[in-house]
Amino acid sequence: MNDSTSLMMIAGVVAAIVALVAWLGDRRRMRRRDMDRVGFMPWTPIFFWSLLAAVLLLGLGGQSLLGG
């Protein structure tokens, strides 16, 4: 495993963690009791882009890790 593969895998795991946090933030926003407190974080786009990055980075890292 070379440095670029391990870097892609680490970045993919970090992006997956960010996607999980954004998903939990979006879920918390949808289930809030006080509907007037909307917050300021755009959780849905953060989730989308971080999940996309995680899938691509982990897919490319896994492909090169498996020898493809």
Coordinates of C-alpha atoms in Angstrom, one line a residue:
M1 CA 0.0 0.0 0.0
N2 CA 1.5 3.3 -1.1
D3 CA 1.1 6.7 0.4
S4 CA -1.6 7.9 -2.0
T5 CA -3.8 4.9 -1.2
S6 CA -3.5 5.3 2.5
L7 CA -4.1 9.1 2.1
M8 CA -7.3 8.4 0.1
M9 CA -8.5 5.9 2.7
I10 CA -7.9 8.2 5.6
A11 CA -9.6 11.1 3.8
G12 CA -12.5 8.8 2.9
V13 CA -13.0 7.8 6.6
V14 CA -12.9 11.4 7.7
A15 CA -15.5 12.3 5.0
A16 CA -17.6 9.4 6.2
I17 CA -17.4 10.7 9.8
V18 CA -18.4 14.2 8.6
A19 CA -21.3 12.7 6.7
L20 CA -22.5 10.8 9.8
V21 CA -22.3 14.0 11.9
A22 CA -24.2 16.0 9.3
W23 CA -26.8 13.3 9.0
L24 CA -27.3 13.4 12.8
G25 CA -27.5 17.2 12.7
D26 CA -30.1 17.1 10.0
R27 CA -32.1 14.5 11.8
R28 CA -32.0 16.6 15.0
R29 CA -33.2 19.6 13.1
M30 CA -36.1 17.8 11.6
R31 CA -37.2 16.5 15.1
R32 CA -36.8 19.8 17.0
R33 CA -39.6 20.9 19.3
D34 CA -39.3 24.7 18.8
M35 CA -39.9 25.1 15.0
D36 CA -38.7 28.8 15.2
R37 CA -35.1 27.8 16.1
V38 CA -33.9 26.8 12.7
G39 CA -30.1 27.1 13.2
F40 CA -27.6 28.2 10.6
M41 CA -25.8 25.0 9.4
P42 CA -26.8 23.7 6.0
W43 CA -26.8 20.0 7.1
T44 CA -28.3 18.5 4.0
P45 CA -25.6 19.8 1.5
I46 CA -22.8 19.0 4.0
F47 CA -24.2 15.5 4.2
F48 CA -24.5 15.1 0.4
W49 CA -21.0 16.4 -0.5
S50 CA -19.2 14.5 2.3
L51 CA -21.0 11.3 1.5
L52 CA -20.1 11.7 -2.1
A53 CA -16.5 12.3 -1.2
A54 CA -16.4 9.4 1.1
V55 CA -17.8 7.0 -1.5
L56 CA -15.4 8.2 -4.2
L57 CA -12.3 8.2 -1.9
L58 CA -13.0 4.9 -0.3
G59 CA -13.9 3.3 -3.6
L60 CA -10.7 4.5 -5.3
G61 CA -8.7 3.6 -2.3
G62 CA -10.2 0.1 -2.1
Q63 CA -9.8 -0.4 -5.8
S64 CA -6.1 0.4 -5.7
L65 CA -5.7 -1.6 -2.4
L66 CA -7.2 -4.7 -4.1
G67 CA -4.9 -4.3 -7.0
G68 CA -7.3 -3.1 -9.6

